[in-house]
CSV table of N, CA and C in Angstrom, one decimal:
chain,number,residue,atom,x,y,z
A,1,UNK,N,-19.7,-65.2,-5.2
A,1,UNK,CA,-18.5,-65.6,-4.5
A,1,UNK,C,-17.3,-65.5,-5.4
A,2,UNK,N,-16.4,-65.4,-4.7
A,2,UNK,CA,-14.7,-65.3,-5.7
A,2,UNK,C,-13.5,-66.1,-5.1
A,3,UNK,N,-13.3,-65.9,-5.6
A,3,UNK,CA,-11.5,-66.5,-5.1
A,3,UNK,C,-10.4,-65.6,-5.1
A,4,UNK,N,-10.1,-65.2,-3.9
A,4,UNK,CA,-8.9,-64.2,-3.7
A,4,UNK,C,-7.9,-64.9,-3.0
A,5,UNK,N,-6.8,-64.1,-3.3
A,5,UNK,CA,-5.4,-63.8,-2.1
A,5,UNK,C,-5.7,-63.4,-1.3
A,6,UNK,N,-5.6,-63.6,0.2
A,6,UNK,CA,-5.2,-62.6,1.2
A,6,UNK,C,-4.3,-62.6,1.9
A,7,UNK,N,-3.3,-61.7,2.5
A,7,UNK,CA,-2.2,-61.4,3.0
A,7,UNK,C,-2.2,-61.0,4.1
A,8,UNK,N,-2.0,-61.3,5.3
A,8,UNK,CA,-2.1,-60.4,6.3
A,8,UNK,C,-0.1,-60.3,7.4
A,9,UNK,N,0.0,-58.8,7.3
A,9,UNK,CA,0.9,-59.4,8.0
A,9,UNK,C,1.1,-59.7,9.9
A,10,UNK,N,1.8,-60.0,10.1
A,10,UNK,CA,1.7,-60.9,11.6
A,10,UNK,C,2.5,-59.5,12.1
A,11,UNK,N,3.3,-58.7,11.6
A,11,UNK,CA,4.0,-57.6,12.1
A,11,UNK,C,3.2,-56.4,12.6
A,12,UNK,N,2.2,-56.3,11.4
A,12,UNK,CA,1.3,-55.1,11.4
A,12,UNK,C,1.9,-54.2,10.4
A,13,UNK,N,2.7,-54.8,9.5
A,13,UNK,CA,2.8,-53.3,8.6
A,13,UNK,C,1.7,-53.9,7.3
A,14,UNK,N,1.0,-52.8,7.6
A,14,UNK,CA,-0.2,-52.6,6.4
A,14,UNK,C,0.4,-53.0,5.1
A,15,UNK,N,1.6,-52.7,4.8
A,15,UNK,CA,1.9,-52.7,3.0
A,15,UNK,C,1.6,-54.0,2.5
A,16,UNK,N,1.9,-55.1,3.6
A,16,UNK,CA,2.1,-56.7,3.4
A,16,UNK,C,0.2,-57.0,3.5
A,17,UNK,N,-0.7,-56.2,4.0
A,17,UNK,CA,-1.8,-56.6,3.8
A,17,UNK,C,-2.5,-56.5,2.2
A,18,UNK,N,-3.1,-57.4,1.8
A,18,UNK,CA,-3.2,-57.4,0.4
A,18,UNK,C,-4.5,-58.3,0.4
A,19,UNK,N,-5.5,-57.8,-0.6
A,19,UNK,CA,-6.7,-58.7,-1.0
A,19,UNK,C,-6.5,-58.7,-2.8
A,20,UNK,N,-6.2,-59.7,-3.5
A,20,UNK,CA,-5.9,-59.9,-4.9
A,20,UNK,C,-7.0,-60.7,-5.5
A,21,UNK,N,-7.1,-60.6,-6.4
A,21,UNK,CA,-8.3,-61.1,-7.0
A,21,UNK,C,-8.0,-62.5,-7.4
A,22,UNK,N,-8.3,-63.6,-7.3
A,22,UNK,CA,-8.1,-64.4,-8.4
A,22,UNK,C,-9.2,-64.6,-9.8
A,23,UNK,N,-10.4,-65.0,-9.2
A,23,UNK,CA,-11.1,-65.8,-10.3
A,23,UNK,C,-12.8,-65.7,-9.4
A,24,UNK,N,-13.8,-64.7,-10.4
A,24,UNK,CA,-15.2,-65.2,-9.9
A,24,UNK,C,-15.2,-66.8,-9.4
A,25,UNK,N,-16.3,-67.3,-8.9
A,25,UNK,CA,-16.5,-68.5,-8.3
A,25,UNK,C,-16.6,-69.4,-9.4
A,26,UNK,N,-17.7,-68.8,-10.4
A,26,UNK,CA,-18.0,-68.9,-11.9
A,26,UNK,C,-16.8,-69.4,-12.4
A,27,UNK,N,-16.0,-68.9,-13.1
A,27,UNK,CA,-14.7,-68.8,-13.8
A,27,UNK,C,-14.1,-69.9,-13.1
A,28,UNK,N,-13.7,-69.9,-11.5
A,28,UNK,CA,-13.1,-70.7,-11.2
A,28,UNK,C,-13.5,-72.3,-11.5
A,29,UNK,N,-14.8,-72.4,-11.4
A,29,UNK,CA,-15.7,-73.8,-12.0
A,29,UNK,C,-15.3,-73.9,-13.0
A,30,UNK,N,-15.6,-73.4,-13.9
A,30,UNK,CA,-15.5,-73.3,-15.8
A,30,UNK,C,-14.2,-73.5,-16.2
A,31,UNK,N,-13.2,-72.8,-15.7
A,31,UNK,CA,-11.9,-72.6,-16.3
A,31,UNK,C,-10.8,-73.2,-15.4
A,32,UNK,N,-10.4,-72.8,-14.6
A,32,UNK,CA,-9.4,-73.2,-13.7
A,32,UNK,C,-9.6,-74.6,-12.9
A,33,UNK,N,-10.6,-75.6,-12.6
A,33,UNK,CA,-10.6,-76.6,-12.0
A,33,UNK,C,-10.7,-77.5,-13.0
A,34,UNK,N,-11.1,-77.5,-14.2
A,34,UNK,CA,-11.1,-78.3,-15.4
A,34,UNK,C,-9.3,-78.8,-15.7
A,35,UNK,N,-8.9,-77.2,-16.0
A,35,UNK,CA,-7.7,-77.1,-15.7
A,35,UNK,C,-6.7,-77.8,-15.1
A,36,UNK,N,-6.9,-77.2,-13.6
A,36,UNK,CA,-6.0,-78.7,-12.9
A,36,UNK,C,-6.0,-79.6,-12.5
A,37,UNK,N,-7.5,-80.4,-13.1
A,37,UNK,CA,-7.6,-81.6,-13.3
A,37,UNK,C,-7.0,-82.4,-14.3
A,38,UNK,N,-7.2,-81.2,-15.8
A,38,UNK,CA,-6.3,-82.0,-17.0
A,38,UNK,C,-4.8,-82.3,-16.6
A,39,UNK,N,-4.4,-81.5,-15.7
A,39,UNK,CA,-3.1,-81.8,-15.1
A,39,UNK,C,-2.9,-82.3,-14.1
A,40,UNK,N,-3.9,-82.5,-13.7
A,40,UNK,CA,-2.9,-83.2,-11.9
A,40,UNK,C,-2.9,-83.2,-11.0
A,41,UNK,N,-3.1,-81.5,-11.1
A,41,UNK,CA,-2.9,-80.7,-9.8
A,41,UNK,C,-3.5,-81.0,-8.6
A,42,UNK,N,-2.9,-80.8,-7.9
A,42,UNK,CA,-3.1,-81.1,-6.2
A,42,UNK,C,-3.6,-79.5,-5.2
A,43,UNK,N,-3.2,-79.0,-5.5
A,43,UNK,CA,-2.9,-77.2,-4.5
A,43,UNK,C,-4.4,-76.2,-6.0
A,44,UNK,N,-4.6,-76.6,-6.4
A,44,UNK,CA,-4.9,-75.1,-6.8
A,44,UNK,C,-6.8,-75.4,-7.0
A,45,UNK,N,-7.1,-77.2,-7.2
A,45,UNK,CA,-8.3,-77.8,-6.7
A,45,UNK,C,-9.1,-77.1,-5.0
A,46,UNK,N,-7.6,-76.8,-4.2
A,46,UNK,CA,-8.0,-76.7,-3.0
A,46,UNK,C,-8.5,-75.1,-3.1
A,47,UNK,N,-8.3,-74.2,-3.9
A,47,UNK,CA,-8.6,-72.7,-3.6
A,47,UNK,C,-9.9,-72.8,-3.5
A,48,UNK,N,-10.3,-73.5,-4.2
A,48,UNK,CA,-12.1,-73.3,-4.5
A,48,UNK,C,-13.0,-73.5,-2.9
A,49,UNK,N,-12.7,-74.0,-1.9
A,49,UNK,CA,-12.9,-73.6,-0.8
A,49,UNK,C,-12.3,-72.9,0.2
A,50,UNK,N,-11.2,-72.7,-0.1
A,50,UNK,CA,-10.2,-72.2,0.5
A,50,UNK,C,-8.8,-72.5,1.5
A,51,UNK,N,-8.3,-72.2,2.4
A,51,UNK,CA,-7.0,-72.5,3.0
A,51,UNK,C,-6.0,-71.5,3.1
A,52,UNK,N,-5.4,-71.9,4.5
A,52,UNK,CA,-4.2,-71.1,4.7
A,52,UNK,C,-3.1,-71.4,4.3
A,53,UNK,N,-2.1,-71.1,3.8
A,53,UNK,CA,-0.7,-71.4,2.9
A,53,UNK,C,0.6,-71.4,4.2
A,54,UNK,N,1.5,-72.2,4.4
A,54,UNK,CA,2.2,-72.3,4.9
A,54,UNK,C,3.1,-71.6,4.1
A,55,UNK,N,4.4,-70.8,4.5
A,55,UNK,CA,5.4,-70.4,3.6
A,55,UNK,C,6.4,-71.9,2.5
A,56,UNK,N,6.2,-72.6,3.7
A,56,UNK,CA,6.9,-73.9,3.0
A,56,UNK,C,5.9,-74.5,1.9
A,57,UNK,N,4.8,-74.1,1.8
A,57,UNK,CA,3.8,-74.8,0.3
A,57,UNK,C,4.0,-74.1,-0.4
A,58,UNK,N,4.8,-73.0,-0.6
A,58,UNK,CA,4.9,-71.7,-2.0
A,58,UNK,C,5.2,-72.5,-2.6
A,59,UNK,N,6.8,-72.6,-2.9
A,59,UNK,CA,6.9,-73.9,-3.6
A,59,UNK,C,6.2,-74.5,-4.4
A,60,UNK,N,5.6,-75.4,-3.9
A,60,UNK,CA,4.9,-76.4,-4.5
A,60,UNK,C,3.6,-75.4,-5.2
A,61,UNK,N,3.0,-74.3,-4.9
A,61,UNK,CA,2.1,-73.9,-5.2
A,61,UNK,C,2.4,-73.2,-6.5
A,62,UNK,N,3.4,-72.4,-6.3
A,62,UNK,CA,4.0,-71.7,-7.2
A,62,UNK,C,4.1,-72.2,-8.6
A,63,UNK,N,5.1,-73.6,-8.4
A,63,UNK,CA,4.7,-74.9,-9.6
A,63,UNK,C,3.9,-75.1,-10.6
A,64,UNK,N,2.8,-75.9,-9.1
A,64,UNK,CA,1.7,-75.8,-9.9
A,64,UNK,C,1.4,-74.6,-11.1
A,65,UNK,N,0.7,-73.2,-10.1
A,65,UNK,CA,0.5,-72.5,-11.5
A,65,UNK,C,1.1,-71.8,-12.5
A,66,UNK,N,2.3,-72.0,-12.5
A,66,UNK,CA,3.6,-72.2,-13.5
A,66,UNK,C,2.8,-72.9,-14.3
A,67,UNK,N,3.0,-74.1,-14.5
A,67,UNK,CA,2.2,-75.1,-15.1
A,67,UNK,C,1.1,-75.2,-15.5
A,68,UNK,N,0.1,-74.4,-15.3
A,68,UNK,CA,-1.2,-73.9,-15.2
A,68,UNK,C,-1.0,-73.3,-16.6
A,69,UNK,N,0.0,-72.0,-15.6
A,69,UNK,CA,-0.1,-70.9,-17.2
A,69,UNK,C,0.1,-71.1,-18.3
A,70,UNK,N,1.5,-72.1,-18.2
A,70,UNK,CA,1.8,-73.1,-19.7
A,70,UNK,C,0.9,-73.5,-20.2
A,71,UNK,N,0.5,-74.3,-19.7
A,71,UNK,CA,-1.1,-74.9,-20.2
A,71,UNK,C,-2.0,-73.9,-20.8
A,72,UNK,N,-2.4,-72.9,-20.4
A,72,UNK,CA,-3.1,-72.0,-20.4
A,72,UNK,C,-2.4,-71.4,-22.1
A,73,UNK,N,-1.5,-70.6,-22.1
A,73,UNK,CA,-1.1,-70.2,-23.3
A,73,UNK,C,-1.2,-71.0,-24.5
A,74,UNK,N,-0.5,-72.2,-23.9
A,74,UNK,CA,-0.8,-73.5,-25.3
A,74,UNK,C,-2.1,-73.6,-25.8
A,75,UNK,N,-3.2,-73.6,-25.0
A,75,UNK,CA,-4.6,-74.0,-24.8
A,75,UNK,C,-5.8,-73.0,-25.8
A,76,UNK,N,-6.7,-73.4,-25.8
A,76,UNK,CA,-7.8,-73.0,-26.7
A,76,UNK,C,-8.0,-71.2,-26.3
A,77,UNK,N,-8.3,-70.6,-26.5
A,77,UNK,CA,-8.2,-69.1,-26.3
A,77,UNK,C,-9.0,-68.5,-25.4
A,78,UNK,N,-10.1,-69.3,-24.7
A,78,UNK,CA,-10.8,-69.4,-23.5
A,78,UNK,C,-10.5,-69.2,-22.7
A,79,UNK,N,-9.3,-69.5,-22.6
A,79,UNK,CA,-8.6,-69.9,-21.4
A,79,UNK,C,-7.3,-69.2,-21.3
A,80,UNK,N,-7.0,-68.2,-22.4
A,80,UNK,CA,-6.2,-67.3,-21.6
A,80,UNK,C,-7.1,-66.0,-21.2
A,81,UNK,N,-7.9,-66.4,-20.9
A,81,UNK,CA,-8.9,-64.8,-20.4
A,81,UNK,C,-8.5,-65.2,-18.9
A,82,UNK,N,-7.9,-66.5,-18.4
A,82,UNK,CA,-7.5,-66.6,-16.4
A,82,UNK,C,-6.0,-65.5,-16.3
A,83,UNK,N,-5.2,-65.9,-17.9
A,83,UNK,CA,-3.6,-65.4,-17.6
A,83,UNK,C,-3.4,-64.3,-16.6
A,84,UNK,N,-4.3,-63.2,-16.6
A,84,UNK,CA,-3.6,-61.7,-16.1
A,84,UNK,C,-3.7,-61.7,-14.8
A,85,UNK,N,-5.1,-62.8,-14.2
A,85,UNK,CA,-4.9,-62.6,-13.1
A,85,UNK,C,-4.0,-64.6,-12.6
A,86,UNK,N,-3.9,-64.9,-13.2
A,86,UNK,CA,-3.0,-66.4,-12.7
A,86,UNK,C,-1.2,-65.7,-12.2
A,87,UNK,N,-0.9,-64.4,-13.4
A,87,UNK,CA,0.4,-63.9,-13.6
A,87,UNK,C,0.6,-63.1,-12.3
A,88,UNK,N,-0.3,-62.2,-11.9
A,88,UNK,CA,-0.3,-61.6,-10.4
A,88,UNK,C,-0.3,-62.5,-9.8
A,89,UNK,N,-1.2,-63.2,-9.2
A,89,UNK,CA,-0.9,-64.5,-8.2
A,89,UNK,C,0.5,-64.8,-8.1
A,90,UNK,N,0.8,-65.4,-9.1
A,90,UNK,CA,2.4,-65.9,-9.0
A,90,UNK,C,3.1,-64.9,-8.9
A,91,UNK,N,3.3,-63.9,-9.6
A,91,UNK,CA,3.5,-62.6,-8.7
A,91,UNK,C,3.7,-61.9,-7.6
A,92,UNK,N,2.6,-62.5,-7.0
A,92,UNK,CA,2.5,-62.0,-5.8
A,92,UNK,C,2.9,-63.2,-4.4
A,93,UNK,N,2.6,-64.4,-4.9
A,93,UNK,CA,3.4,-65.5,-4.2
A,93,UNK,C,5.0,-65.4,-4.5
A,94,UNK,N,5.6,-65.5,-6.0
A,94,UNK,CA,6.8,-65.4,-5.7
A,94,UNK,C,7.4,-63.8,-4.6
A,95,UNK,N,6.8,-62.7,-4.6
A,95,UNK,CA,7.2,-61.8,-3.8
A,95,UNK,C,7.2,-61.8,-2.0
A,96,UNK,N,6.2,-62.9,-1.8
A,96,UNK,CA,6.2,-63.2,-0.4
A,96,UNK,C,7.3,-64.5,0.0
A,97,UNK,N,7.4,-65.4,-0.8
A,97,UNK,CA,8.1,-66.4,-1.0
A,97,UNK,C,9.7,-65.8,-0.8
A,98,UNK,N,10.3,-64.9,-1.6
A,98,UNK,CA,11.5,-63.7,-1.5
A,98,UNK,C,11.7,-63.3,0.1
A,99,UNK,N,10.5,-62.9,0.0
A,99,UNK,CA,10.5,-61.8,1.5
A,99,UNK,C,11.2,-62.7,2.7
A,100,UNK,N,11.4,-61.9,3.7
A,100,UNK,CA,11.7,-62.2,5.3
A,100,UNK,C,10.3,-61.8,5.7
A,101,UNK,N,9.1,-60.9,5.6
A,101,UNK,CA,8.2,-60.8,6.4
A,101,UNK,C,7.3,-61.9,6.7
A,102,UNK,N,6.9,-61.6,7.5
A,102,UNK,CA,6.3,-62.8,8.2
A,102,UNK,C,4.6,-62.0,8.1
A,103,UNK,N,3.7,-63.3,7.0
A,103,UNK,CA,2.8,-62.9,6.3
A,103,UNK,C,1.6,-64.3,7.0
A,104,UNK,N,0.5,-63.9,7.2
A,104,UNK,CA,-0.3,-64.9,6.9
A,104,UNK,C,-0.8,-64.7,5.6
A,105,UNK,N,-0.9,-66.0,4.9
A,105,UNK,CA,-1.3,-66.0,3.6
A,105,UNK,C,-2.6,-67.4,3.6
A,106,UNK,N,-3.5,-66.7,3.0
A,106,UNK,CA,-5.2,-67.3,2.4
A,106,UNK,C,-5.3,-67.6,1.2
A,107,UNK,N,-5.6,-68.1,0.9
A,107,UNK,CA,-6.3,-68.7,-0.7
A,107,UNK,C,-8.0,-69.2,-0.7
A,108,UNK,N,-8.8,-68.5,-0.9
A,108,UNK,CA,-9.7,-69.3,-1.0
A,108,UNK,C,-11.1,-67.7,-1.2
């Protein structure tokens, strides 16, 4: 099992459909829920089963793994083996977050 992005758009233009990788299931256990537990976090606990993203939670999600990544950089060197794909994510949320398209967005 894994943890992806998915994107679907509600328009039908294929470009906005997107499957992103986040994190094996593995990884996500080990590294990332440790993670935003040491901090706090509320939104990124929930990927590990999954959920649908309202555009109004970017935001707040976004945040979060902002925060994450800080952590992450600061942190033992373990733990930046999440960065490349934590940096697309936010990436890819700040780009829909920008947009006018009208996206369903998945996490899980």
């Amino acid at each position: 099992m894994s943890v992806v992005l998915m994107t679907t758009s509600r328009q039908g233009d294929t470009r906005w459909n997107r499957l992103v990788p986040v994190a094996a299931q593995s990884t996500f256990k080990e590294l990332w829920i440790p993670a935003a537990e040491a901090l706090g976090l509320q939104w990124v606990p929930l990927f590990e089963a999954g959920f649908p993203l309202e555009r109004s939670d970017l935001p707040d999600v976004i945040r979060e793994l902002e925060a994450l990544r800080a952590w992450c950089v600061s942190s033992e060197s373990h733990r930046r083996g999440i960065l490349e794909r934590l940096d697309r994510l936010i990436d890819e949320l700040n780009e829909i977050s920008k947009s006018d398209h009208d996206v369903e967005i998945f996490i899980g």
